[in-house]
Structure formats: structure tokens, C-alpha cells
Short mmCIF file of C-alpha atoms and ligand atoms in Angstrom, two decimals:
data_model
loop_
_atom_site.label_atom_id
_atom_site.label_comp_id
_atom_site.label_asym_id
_atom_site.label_seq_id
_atom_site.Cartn_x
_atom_site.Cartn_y
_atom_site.Cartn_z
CA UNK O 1 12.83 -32.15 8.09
CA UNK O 2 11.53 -35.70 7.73
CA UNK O 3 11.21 -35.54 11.64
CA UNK O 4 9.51 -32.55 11.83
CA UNK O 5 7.07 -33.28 9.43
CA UNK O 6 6.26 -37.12 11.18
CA UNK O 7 5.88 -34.79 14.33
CA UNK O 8 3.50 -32.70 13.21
CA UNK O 9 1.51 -35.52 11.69
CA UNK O 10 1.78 -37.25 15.14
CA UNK O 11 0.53 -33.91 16.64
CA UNK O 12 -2.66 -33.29 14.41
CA UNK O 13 -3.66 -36.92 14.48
CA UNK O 14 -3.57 -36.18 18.64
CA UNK O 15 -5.64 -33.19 18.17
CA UNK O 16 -7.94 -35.79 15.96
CA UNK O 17 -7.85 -33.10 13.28
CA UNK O 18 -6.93 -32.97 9.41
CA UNK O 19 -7.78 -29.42 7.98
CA UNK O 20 -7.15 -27.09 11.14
CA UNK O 21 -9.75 -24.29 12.02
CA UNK O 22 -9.20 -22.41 15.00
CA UNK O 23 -10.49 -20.16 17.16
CA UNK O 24 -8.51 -17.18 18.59
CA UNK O 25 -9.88 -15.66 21.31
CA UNK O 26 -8.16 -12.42 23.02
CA UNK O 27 -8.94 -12.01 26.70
CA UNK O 28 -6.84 -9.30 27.47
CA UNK O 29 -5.46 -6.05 25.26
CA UNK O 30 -3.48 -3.56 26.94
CA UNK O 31 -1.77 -0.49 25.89
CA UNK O 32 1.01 1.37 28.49
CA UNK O 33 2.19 4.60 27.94
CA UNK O 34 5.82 4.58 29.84
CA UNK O 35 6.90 8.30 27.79
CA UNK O 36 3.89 10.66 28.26
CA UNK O 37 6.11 13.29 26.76
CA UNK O 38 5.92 11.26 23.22
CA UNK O 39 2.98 9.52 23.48
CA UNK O 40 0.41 11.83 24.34
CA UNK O 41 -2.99 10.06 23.77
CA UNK O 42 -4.04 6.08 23.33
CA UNK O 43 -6.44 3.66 23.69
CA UNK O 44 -6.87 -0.30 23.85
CA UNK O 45 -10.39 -2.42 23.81
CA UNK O 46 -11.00 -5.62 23.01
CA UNK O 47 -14.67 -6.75 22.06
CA UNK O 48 -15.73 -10.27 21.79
CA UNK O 49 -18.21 -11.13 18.96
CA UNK O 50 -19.32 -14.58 18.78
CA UNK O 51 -16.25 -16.41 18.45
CA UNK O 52 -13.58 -13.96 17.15
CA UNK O 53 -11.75 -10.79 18.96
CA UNK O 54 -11.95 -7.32 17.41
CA UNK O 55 -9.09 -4.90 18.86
CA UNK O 56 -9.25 -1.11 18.48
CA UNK O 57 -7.69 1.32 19.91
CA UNK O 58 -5.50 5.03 19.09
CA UNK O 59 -2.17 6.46 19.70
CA UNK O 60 -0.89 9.84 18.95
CA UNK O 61 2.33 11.27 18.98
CA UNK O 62 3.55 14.21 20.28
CA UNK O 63 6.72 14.43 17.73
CA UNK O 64 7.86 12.74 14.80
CA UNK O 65 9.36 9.97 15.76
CA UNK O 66 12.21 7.67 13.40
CA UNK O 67 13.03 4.94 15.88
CA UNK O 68 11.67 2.84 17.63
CA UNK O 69 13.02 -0.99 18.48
CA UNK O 70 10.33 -3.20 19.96
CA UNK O 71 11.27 -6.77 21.96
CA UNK O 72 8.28 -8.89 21.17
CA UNK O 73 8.02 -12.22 23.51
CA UNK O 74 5.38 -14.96 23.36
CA UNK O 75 4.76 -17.99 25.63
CA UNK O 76 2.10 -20.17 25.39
CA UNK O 77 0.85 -22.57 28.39
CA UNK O 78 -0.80 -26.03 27.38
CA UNK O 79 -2.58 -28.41 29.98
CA UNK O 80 -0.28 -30.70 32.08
CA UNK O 81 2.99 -29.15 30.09
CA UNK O 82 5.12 -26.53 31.78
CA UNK O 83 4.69 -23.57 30.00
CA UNK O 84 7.64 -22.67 27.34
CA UNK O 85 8.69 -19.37 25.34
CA UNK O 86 7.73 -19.94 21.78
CA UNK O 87 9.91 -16.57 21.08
CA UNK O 88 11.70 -13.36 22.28
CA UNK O 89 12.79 -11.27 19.52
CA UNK O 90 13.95 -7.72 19.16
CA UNK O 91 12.41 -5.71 16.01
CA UNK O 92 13.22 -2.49 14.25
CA UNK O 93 9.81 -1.16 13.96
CA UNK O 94 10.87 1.20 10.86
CA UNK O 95 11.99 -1.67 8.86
CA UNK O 96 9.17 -3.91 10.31
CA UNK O 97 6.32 -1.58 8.72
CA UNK O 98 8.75 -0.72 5.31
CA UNK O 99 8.29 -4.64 4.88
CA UNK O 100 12.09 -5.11 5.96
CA UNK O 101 11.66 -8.39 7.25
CA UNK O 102 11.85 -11.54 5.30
CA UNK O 103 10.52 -13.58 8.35
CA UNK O 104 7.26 -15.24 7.38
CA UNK O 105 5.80 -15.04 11.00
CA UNK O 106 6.45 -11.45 11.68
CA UNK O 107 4.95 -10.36 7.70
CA UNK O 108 1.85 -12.23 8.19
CA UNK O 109 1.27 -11.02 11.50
CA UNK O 110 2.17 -7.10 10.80
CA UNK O 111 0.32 -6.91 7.35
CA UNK O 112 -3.04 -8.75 9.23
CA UNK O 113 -2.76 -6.13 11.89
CA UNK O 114 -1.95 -3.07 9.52
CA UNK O 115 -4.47 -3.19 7.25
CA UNK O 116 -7.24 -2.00 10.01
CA UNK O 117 -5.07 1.28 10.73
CA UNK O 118 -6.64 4.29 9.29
CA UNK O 119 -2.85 5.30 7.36
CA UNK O 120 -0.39 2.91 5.88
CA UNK O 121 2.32 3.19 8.65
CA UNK O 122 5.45 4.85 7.79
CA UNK O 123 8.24 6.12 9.13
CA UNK O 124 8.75 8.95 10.18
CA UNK O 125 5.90 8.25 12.74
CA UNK O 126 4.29 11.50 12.37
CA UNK O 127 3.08 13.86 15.07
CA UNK O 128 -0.47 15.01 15.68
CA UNK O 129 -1.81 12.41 13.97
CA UNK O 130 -4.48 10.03 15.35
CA UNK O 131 -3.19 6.72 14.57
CA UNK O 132 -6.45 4.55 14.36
CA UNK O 133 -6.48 0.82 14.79
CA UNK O 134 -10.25 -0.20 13.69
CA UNK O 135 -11.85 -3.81 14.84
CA UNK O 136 -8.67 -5.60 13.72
CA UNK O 137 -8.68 -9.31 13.90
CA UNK O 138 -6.20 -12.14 12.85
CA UNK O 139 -7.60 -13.93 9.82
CA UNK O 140 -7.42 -17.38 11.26
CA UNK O 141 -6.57 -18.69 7.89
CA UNK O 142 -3.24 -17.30 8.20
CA UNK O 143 -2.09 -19.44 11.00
CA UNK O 144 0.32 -22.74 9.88
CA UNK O 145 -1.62 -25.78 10.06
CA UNK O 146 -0.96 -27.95 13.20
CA UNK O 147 -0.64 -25.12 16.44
CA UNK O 148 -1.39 -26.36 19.79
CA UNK O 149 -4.71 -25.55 21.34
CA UNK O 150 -2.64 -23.10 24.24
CA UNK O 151 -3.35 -20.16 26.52
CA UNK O 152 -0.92 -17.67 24.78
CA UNK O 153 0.69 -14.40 26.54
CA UNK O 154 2.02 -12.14 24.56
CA UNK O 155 4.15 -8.84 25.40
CA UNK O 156 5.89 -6.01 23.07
CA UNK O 157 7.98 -3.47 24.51
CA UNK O 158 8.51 -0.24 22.64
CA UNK O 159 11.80 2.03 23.31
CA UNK O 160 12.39 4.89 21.55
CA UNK O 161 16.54 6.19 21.54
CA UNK O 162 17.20 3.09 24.32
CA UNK O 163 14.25 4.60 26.37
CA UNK O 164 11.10 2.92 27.66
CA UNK O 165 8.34 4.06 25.07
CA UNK O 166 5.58 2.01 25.72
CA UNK O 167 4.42 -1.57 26.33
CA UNK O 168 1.27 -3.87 25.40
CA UNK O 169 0.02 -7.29 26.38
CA UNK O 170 -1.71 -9.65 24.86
CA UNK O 171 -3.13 -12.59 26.16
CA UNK O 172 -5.64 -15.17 24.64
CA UNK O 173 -6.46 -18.42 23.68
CA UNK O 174 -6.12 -20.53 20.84
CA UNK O 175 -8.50 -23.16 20.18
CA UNK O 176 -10.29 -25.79 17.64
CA UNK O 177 -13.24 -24.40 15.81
C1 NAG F 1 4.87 17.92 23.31
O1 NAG F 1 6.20 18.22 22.94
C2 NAG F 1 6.56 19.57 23.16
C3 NAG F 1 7.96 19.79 22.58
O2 NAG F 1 8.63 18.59 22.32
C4 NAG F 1 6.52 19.85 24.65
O3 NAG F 1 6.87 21.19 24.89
C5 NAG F 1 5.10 19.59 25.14
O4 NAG F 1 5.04 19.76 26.54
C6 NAG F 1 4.69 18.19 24.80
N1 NAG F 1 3.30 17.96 25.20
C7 NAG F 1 2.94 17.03 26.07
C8 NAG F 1 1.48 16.90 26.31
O5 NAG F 1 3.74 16.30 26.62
C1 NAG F 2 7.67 -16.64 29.86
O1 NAG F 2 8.53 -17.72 30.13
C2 NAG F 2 9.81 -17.33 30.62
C3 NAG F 2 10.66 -18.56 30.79
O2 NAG F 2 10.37 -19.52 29.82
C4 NAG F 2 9.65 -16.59 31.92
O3 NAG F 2 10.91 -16.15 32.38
C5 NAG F 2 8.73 -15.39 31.72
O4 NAG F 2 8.48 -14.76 32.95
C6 NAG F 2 7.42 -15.83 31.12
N1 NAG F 2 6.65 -14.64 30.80
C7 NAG F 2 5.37 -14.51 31.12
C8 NAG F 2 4.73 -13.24 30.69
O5 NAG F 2 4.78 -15.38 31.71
C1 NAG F 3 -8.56 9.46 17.92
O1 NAG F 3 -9.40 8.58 17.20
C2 NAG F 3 -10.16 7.71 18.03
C3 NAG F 3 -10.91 6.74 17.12
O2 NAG F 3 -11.63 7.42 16.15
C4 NAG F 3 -11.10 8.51 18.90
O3 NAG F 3 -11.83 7.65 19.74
C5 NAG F 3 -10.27 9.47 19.75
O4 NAG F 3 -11.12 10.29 20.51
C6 NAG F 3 -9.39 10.32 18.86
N1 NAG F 3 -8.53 11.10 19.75
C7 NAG F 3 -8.27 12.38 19.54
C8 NAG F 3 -7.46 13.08 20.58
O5 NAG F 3 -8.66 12.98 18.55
C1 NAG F 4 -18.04 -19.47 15.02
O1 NAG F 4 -18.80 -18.51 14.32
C2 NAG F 4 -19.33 -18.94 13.12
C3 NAG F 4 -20.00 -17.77 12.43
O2 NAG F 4 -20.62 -16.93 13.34
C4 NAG F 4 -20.31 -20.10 13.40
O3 NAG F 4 -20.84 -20.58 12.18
C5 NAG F 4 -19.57 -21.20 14.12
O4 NAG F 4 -20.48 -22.22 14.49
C6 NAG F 4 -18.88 -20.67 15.36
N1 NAG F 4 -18.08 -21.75 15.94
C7 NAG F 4 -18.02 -21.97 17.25
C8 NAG F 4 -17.13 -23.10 17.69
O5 NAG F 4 -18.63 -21.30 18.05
#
């Protein structure tokens, strides 16, 4: 603990900063359909307003839908350091959006995300609905103190019954303000 904390001290006083701000800057946001049976309609955009990323985008379902598992992976790249995977995790996405995770990183980053949806998520995922995601951003405020500046890729994989559902990508930046 000691040691991590004398790292991350070491780390910010590198990055020549004391109270972090960042900025967070999504280059690409994709949405892939791989069921077209289930899936019947989407969307993904990204728009770039002065220094924060908005992302929008729809889905709708073509049933209603009580599982879904989603692998979530993350690296991040940083200059002159090979690039590592910060995670690779495999989610419930019904006990994800009931709040079923205690996880710290997985809460702040769902609730950020799911208050621009035009429902509170629930499952059953319902059919016919138009699931709207609505210039969502990631408050930067949210983010521990002390991350790298890093080119960050990020990838979820949806299956639905052990079946390819969907996948997205994320990919960005994360920098000093
Ligand atoms: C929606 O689902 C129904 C029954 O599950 C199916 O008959 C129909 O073809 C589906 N529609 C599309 C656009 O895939
Ligand atoms: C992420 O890194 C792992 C190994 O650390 C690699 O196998 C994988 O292809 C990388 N993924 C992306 C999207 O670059
Ligand atoms: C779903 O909502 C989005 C955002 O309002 C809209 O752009 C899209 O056309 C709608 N799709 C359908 C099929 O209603
Ligand atoms: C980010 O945006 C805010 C508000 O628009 C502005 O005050 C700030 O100077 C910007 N920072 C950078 C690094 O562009």
C-alpha cells in the first residue's frame, strides 16, 4: 500500500502535476451489429466540442431480451512504453445495470454513461423500444487522480445465450487539461 501510494506520488510529480484535470478525447465510437435478427436498428456518432467528446447513438431490439454477458477489454499505449492491457473482464450486463457490481470502476463508469439514456435500463431489455443514448460524456471528475496521459482502446463484446450479439470500440485519448 505504502508502495503504491510512493508510486503514484513519483508518477504525478513526473507528470509535474498536483490536482489532476484531464482531458478525454474519443476519436473513434463504433457500434456492430453481429445478430440482425435481435438487434434490428442502431446508431454510433461521436462529436467533438471544444475539448470534450459527446457520444450518441440508438439501439432497438427486436425481442425482449434477459441475457446478455459482455467481455469488456482496455489497453492503453503510452510513448516509448510497449503498450499493456489495463483489463479484460467478463460482465453480466443484467446485474451490471441492477447495480450488481460492487466494483468501483465498472459503477462509476455505467452510472456516467446511463444517465444520458432516454429509460433507466432494466432488464428485461425490452423490444420495440428505441433505446436512446443522448450526448453522453464522462465527467472527468470521476477519474482517480494520477492516470497516465495514454492513447486508450477500448472494446466490449456483447453475446446473447453464448452467441455473438454485438460489439463496440472505443478508442481515445487521455490527456492533461
Ligand atoms: C423480429 O423477430 C421476429 C420473431 O422473433 C422475426 O419473425 C422477424 O423476422 C424479426 N425481424 C427482423 C427485422 O429481424
Ligand atoms: C491489447 O493487448 C493485448 C496483449 O497485451 C493484445 O493481445 C491485444 O491484441 C491488444 N488489443 C488491441 C485492441 O490492441
Ligand atoms: C430512434 O431514436 C433516434 C434518436 O432520437 C433516432 O435518430 C432514430 O431515428 C430512432 N429510430 C427509430 C427506428 O425510431
Ligand atoms: C477546455 O474547455 C474549457 C471550457 O470550454 C476551457 O476553459 C479550457 O481552456 C479548455 N482547455 C483546453 C486545454 O483546451
Amino acid at each position: 500500500m505504502v508502495l503504491l501510494r510512493l508510486y503514484l506520488l513519483a508518477v504525478g510529480g513526473y507528470f509535474g502535476c498536483c490536482l489532476a484535470s484531464y482531458v478525454l478525447q474519443v476519436d473513434l465510437f463504433s457500434f456492430a451489429v453481429d445478430d440482425p435478427g435481435i438487434i434490428v436498428s442502431q446508431s454510433a456518432y461521436v462529436e467533438q466540442e471544444q475539448n470534450r467528446s459527446y457520444l450518441s447513438g440508438h439501439l432497438i431490439f427486436n425481442k425482449t431480451v434477459n441475457e446478455i454477458t459482455m467481455r469488456s477489454s482496455m489497453n492503453i499505449s503510452r510513448p516509448r512504453l510497449p503498450e499493456v492491457r489495463l483489463f479484460d473482464v467478463k460482465l453480466n450486463v443484467c446485474q451490471m445495470i441492477s447495480n450488481g457490481y460492487k466494483n468501483r470502476f465498472v459503477r462509476v463508469f455505467y452510472n456516467s454513461y446511463a444517465s444520458f439514456v432516454n429509460t433507466r435500463p432494466a432488464c428485461p431489455i425490452k423490444a420495440n423500444f428505441n433505446y436512446t443514448l443522448t450526448r453522453a460524456y464522462l465527467n472527468e471528475k470521476v477519474l482517480p487522480e494520477l492516470l497516465p496521459q495514454c492513447i486508450f482502446r477500448m472494446q466490449l463484446v456483447f453475446q446473447h445465450q453464448s452467441k455473438p450479439l454485438a460489439h463496440m470500440q472505443l478508442n481515445g485519448r487521455l490527456s492533461r487539461a
